[in-house]
Backbone as XML, in Angstrom:
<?xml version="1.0"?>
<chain id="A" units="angstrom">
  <residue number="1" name="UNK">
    <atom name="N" x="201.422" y="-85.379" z="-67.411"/>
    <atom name="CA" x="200.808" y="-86.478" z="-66.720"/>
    <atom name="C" x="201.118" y="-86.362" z="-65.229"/>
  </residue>
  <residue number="2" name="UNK">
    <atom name="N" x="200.305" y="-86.710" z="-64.416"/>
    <atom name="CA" x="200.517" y="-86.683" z="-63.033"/>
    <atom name="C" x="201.089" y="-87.940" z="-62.363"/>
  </residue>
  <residue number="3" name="UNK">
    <atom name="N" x="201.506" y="-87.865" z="-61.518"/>
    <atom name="CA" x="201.596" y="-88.703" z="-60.670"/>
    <atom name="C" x="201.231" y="-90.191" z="-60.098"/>
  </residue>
  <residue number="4" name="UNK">
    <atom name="N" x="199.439" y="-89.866" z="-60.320"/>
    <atom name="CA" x="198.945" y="-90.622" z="-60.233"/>
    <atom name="C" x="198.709" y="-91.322" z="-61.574"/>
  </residue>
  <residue number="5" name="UNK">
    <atom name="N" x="198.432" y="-90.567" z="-62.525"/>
    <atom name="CA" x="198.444" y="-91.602" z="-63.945"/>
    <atom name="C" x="199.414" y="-92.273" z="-64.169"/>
  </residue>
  <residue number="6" name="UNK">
    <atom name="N" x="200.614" y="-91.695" z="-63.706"/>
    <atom name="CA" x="201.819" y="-92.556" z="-63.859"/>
    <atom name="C" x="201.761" y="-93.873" z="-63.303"/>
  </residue>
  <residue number="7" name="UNK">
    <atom name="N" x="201.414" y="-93.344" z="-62.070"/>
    <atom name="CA" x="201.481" y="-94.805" z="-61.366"/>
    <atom name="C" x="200.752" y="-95.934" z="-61.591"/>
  </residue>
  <residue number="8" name="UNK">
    <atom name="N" x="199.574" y="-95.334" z="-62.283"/>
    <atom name="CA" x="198.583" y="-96.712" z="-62.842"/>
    <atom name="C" x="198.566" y="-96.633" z="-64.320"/>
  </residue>
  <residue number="9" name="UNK">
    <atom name="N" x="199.780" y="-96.358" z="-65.292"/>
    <atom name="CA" x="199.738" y="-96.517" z="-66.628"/>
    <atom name="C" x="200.848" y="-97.570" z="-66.100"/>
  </residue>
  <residue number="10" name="UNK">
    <atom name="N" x="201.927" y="-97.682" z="-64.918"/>
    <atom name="CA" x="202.936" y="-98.554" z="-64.687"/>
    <atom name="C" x="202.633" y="-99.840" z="-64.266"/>
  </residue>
  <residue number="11" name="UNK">
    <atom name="N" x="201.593" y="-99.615" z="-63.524"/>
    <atom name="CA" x="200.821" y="-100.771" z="-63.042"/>
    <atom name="C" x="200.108" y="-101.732" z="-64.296"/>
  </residue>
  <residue number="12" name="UNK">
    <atom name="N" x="199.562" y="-100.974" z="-65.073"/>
    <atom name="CA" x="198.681" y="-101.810" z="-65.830"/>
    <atom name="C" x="199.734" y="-102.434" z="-66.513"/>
  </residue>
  <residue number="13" name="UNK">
    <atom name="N" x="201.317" y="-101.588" z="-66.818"/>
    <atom name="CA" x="202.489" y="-102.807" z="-67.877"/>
    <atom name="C" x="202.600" y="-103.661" z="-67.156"/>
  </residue>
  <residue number="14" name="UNK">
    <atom name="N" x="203.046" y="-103.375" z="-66.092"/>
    <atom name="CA" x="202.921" y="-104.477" z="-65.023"/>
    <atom name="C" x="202.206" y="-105.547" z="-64.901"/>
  </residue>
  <residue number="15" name="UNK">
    <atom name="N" x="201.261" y="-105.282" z="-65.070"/>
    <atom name="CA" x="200.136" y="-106.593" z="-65.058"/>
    <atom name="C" x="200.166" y="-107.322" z="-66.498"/>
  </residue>
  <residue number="16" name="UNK">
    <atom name="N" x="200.375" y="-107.012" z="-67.149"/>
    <atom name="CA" x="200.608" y="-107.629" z="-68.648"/>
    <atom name="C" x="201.900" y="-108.301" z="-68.776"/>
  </residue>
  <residue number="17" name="UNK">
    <atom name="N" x="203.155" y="-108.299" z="-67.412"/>
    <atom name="CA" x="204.411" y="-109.067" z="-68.155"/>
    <atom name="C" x="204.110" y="-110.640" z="-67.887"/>
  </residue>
  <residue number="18" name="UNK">
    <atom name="N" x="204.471" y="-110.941" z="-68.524"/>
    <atom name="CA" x="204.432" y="-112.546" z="-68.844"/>
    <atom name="C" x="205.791" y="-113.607" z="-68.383"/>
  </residue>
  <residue number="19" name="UNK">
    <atom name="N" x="206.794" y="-112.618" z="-68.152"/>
    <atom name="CA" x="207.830" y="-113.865" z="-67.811"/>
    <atom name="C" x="208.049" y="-113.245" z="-66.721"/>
  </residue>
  <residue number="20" name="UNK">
    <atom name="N" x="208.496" y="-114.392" z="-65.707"/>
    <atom name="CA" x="209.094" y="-114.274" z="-64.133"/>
    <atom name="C" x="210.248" y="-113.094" z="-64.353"/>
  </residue>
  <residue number="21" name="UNK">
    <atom name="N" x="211.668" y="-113.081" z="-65.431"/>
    <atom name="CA" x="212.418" y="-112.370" z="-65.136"/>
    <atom name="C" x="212.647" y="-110.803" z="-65.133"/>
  </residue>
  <residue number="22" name="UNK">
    <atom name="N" x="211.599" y="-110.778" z="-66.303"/>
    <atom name="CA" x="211.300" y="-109.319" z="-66.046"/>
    <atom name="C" x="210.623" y="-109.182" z="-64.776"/>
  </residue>
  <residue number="23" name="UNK">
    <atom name="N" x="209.953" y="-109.600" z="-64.150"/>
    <atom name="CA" x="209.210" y="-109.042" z="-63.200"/>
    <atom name="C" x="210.268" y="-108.985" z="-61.965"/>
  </residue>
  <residue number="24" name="UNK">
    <atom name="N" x="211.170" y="-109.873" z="-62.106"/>
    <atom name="CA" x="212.606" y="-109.804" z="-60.928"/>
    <atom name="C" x="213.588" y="-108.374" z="-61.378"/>
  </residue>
  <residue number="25" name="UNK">
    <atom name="N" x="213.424" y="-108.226" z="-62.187"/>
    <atom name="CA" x="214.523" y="-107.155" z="-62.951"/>
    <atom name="C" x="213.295" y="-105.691" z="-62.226"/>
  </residue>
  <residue number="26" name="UNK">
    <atom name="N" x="212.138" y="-105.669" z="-62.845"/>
    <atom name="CA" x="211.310" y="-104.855" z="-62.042"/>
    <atom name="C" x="211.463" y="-104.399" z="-60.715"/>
  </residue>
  <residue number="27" name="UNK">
    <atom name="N" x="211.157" y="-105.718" z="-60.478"/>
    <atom name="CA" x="210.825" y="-105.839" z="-58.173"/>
    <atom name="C" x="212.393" y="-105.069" z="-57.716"/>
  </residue>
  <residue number="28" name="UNK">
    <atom name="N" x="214.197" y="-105.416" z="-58.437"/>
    <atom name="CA" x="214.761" y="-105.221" z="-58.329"/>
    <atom name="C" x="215.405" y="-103.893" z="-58.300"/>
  </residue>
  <residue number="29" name="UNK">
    <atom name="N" x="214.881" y="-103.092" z="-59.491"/>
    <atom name="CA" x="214.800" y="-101.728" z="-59.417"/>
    <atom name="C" x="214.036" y="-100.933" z="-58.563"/>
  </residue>
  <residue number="30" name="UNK">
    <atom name="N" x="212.905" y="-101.472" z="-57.941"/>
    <atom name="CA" x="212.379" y="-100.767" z="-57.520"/>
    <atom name="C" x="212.710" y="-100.976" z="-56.100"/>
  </residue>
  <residue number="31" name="UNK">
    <atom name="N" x="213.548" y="-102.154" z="-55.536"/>
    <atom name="CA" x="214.173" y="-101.751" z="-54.432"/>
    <atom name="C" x="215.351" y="-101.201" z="-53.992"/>
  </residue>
  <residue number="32" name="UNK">
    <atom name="N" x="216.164" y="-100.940" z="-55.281"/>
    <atom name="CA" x="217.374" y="-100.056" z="-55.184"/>
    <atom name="C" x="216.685" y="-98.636" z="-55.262"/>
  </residue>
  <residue number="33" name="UNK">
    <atom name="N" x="215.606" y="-98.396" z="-55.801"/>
    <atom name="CA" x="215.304" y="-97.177" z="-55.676"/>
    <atom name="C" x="214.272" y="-96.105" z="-54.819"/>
  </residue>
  <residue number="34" name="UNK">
    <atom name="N" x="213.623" y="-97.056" z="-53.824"/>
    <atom name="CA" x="212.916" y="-96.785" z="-52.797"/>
    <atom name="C" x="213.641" y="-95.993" z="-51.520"/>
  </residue>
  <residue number="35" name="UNK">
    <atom name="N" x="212.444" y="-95.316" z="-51.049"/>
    <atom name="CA" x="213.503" y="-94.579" z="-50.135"/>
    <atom name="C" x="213.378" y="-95.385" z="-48.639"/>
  </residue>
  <residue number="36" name="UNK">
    <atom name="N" x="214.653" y="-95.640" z="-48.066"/>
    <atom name="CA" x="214.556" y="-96.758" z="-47.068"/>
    <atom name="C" x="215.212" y="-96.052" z="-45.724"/>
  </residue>
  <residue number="37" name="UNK">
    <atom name="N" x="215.877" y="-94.842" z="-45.961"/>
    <atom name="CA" x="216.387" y="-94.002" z="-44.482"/>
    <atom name="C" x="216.007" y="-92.750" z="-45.417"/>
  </residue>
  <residue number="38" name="UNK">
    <atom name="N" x="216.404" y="-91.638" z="-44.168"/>
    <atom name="CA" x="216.955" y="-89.970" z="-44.018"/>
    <atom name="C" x="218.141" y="-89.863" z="-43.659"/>
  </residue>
  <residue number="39" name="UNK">
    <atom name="N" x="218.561" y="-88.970" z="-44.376"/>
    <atom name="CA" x="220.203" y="-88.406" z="-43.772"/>
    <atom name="C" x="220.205" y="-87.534" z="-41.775"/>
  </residue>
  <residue number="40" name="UNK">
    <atom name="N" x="220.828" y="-87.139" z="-41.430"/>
    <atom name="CA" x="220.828" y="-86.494" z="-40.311"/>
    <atom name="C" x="219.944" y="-85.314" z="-40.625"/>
  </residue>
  <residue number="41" name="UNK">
    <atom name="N" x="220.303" y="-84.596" z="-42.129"/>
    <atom name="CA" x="219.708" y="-83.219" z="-42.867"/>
    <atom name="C" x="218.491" y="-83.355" z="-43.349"/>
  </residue>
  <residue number="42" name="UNK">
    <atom name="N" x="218.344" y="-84.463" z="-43.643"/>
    <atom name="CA" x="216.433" y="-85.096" z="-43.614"/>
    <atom name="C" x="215.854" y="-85.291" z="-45.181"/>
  </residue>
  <residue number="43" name="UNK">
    <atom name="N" x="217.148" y="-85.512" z="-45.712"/>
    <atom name="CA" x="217.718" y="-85.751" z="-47.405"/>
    <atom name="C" x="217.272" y="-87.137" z="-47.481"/>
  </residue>
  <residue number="44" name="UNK">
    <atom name="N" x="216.335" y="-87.670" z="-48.454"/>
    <atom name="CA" x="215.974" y="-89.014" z="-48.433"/>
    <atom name="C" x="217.096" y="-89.811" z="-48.941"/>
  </residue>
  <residue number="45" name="UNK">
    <atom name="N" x="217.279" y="-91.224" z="-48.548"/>
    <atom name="CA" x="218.369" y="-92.404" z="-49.024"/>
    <atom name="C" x="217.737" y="-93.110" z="-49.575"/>
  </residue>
  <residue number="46" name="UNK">
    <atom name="N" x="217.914" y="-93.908" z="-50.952"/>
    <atom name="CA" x="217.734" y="-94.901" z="-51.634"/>
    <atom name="C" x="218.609" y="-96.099" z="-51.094"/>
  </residue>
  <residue number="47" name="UNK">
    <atom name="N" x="217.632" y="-97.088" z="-51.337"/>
    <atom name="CA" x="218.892" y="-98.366" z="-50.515"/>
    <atom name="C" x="220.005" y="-98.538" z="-51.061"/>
  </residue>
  <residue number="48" name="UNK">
    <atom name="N" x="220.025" y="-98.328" z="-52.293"/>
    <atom name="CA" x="221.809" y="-97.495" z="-52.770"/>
    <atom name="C" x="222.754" y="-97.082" z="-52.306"/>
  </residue>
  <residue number="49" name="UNK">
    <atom name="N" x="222.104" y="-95.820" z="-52.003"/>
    <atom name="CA" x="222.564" y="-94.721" z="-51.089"/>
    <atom name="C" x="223.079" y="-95.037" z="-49.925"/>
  </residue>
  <residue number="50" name="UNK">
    <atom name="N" x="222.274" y="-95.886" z="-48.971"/>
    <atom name="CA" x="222.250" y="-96.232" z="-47.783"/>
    <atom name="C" x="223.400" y="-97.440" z="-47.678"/>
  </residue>
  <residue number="51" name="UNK">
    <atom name="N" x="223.202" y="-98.217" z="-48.594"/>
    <atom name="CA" x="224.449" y="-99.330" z="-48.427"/>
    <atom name="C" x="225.836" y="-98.919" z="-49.164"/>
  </residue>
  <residue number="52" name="UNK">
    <atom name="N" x="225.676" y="-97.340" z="-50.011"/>
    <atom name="CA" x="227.301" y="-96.930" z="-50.287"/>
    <atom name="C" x="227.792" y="-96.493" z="-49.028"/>
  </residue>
  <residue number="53" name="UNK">
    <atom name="N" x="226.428" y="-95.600" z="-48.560"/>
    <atom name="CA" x="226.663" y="-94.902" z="-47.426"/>
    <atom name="C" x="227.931" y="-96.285" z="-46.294"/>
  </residue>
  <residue number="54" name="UNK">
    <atom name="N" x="227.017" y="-97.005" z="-45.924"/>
    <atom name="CA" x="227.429" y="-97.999" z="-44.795"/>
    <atom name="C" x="229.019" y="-98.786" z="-45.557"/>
  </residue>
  <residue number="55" name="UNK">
    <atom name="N" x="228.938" y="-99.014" z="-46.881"/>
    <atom name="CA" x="230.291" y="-99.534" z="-47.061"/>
    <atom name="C" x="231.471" y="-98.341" z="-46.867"/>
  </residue>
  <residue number="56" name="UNK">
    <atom name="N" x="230.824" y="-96.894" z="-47.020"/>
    <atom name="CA" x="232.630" y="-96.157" z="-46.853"/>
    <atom name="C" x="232.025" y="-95.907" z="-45.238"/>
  </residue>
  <residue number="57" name="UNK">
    <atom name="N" x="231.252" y="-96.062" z="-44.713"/>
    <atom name="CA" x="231.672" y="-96.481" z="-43.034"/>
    <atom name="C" x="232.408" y="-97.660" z="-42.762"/>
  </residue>
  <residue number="58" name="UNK">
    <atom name="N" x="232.014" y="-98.036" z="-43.338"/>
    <atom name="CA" x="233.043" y="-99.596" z="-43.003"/>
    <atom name="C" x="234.356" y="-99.703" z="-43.585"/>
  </residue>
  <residue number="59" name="UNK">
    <atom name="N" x="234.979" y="-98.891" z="-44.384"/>
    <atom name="CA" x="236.057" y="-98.845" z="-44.841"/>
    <atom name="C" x="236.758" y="-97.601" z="-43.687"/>
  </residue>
  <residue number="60" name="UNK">
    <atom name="N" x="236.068" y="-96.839" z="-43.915"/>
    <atom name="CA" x="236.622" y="-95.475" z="-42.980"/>
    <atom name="C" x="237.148" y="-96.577" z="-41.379"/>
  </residue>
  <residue number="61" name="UNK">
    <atom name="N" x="235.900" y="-96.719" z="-40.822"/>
    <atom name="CA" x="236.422" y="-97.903" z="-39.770"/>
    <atom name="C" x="237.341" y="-98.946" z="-39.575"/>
  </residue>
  <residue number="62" name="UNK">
    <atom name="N" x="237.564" y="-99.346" z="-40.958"/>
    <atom name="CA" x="238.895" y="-100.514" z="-41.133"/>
    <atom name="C" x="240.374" y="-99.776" z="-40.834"/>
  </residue>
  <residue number="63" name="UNK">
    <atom name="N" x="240.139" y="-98.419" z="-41.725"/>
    <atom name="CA" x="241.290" y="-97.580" z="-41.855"/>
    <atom name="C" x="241.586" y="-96.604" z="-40.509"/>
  </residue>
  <residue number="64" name="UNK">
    <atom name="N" x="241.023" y="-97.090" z="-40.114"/>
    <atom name="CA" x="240.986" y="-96.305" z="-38.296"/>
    <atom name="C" x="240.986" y="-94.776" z="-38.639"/>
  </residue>
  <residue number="65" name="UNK">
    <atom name="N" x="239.551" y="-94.243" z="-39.341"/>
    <atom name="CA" x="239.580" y="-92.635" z="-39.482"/>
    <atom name="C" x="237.601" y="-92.793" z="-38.768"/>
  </residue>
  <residue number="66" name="UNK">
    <atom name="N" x="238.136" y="-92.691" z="-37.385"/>
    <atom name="CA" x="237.283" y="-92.541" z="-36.646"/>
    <atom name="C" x="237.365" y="-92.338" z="-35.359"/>
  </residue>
  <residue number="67" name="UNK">
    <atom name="N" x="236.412" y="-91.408" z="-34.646"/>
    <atom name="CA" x="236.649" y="-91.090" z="-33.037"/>
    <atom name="C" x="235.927" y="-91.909" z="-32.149"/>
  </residue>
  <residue number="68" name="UNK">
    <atom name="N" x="236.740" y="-92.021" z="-31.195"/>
    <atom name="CA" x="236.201" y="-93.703" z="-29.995"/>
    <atom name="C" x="235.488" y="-92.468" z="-29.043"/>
  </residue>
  <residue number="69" name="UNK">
    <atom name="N" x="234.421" y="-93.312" z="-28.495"/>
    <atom name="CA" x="233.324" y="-93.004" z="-27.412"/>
    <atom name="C" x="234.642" y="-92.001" z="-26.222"/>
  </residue>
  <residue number="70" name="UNK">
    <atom name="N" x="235.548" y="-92.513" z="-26.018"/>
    <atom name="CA" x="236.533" y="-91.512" z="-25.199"/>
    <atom name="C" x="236.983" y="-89.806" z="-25.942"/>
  </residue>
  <residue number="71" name="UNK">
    <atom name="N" x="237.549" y="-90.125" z="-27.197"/>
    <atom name="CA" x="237.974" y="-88.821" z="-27.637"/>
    <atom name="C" x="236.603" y="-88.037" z="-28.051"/>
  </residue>
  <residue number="72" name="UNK">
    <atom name="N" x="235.709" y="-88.669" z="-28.718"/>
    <atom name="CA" x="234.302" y="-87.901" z="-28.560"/>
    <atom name="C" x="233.804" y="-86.899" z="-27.092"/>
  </residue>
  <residue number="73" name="UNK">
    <atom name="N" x="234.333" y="-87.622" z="-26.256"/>
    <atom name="CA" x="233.712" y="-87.052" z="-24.585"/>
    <atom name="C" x="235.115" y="-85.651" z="-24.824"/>
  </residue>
  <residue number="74" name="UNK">
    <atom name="N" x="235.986" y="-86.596" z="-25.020"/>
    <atom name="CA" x="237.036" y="-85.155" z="-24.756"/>
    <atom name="C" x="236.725" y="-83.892" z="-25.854"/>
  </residue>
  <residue number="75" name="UNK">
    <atom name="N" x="236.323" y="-84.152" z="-26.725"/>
    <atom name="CA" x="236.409" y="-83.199" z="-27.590"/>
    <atom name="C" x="235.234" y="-82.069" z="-27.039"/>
  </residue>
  <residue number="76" name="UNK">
    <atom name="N" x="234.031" y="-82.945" z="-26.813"/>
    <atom name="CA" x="232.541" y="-82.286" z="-26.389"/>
    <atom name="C" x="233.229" y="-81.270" z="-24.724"/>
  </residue>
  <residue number="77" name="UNK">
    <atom name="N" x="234.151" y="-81.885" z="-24.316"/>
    <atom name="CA" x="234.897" y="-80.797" z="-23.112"/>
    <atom name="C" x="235.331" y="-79.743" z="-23.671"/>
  </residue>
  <residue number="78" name="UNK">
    <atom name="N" x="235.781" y="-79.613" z="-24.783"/>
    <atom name="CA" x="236.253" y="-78.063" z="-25.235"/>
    <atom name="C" x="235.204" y="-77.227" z="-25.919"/>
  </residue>
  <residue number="79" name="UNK">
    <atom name="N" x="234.082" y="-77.791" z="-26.163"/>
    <atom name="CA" x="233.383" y="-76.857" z="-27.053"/>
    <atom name="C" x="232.912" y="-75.936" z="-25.978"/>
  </residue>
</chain>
């Protein structure tokens, strides 16, 4: 099956659900699984991805394992 049949054999279940919560459980998956950034390497991110990504930045940052706008300049002097 292609691609496109897929997408409109999904659509048509779709149109047949009958209760609000499935359709939240739906809408829900399908925004954890959309692609919402690129990596630097041009690797697609799922909003998953993107908000594990940003929480171990934010931990790395708590734990002070990061270079300040100063040691960045110094470092770019030795290369």
């Amino acid at each position: 099956m292609d691609l496109k049949t897929a997408k409109l054999e999904v659509i048509q279940k779709i149109m047949n659900v009958s209760t609000e919560s499935l359709l939240e459980k739906i809408d829900n998956l399908l925004e954890e699984e959309l692609i919402v950034a690129y990596t630097s390497a041009g690797a697609p991110l799922t909003k998953r991805e993107y908000n594990l990504r940003l929480e171990k930045a934010e931990q790395q940052i708590s734990s002070g394992e990061f270079l300040s706008q100063e040691d960045l300049e110094k470092e770019i002097e030795n290369w």
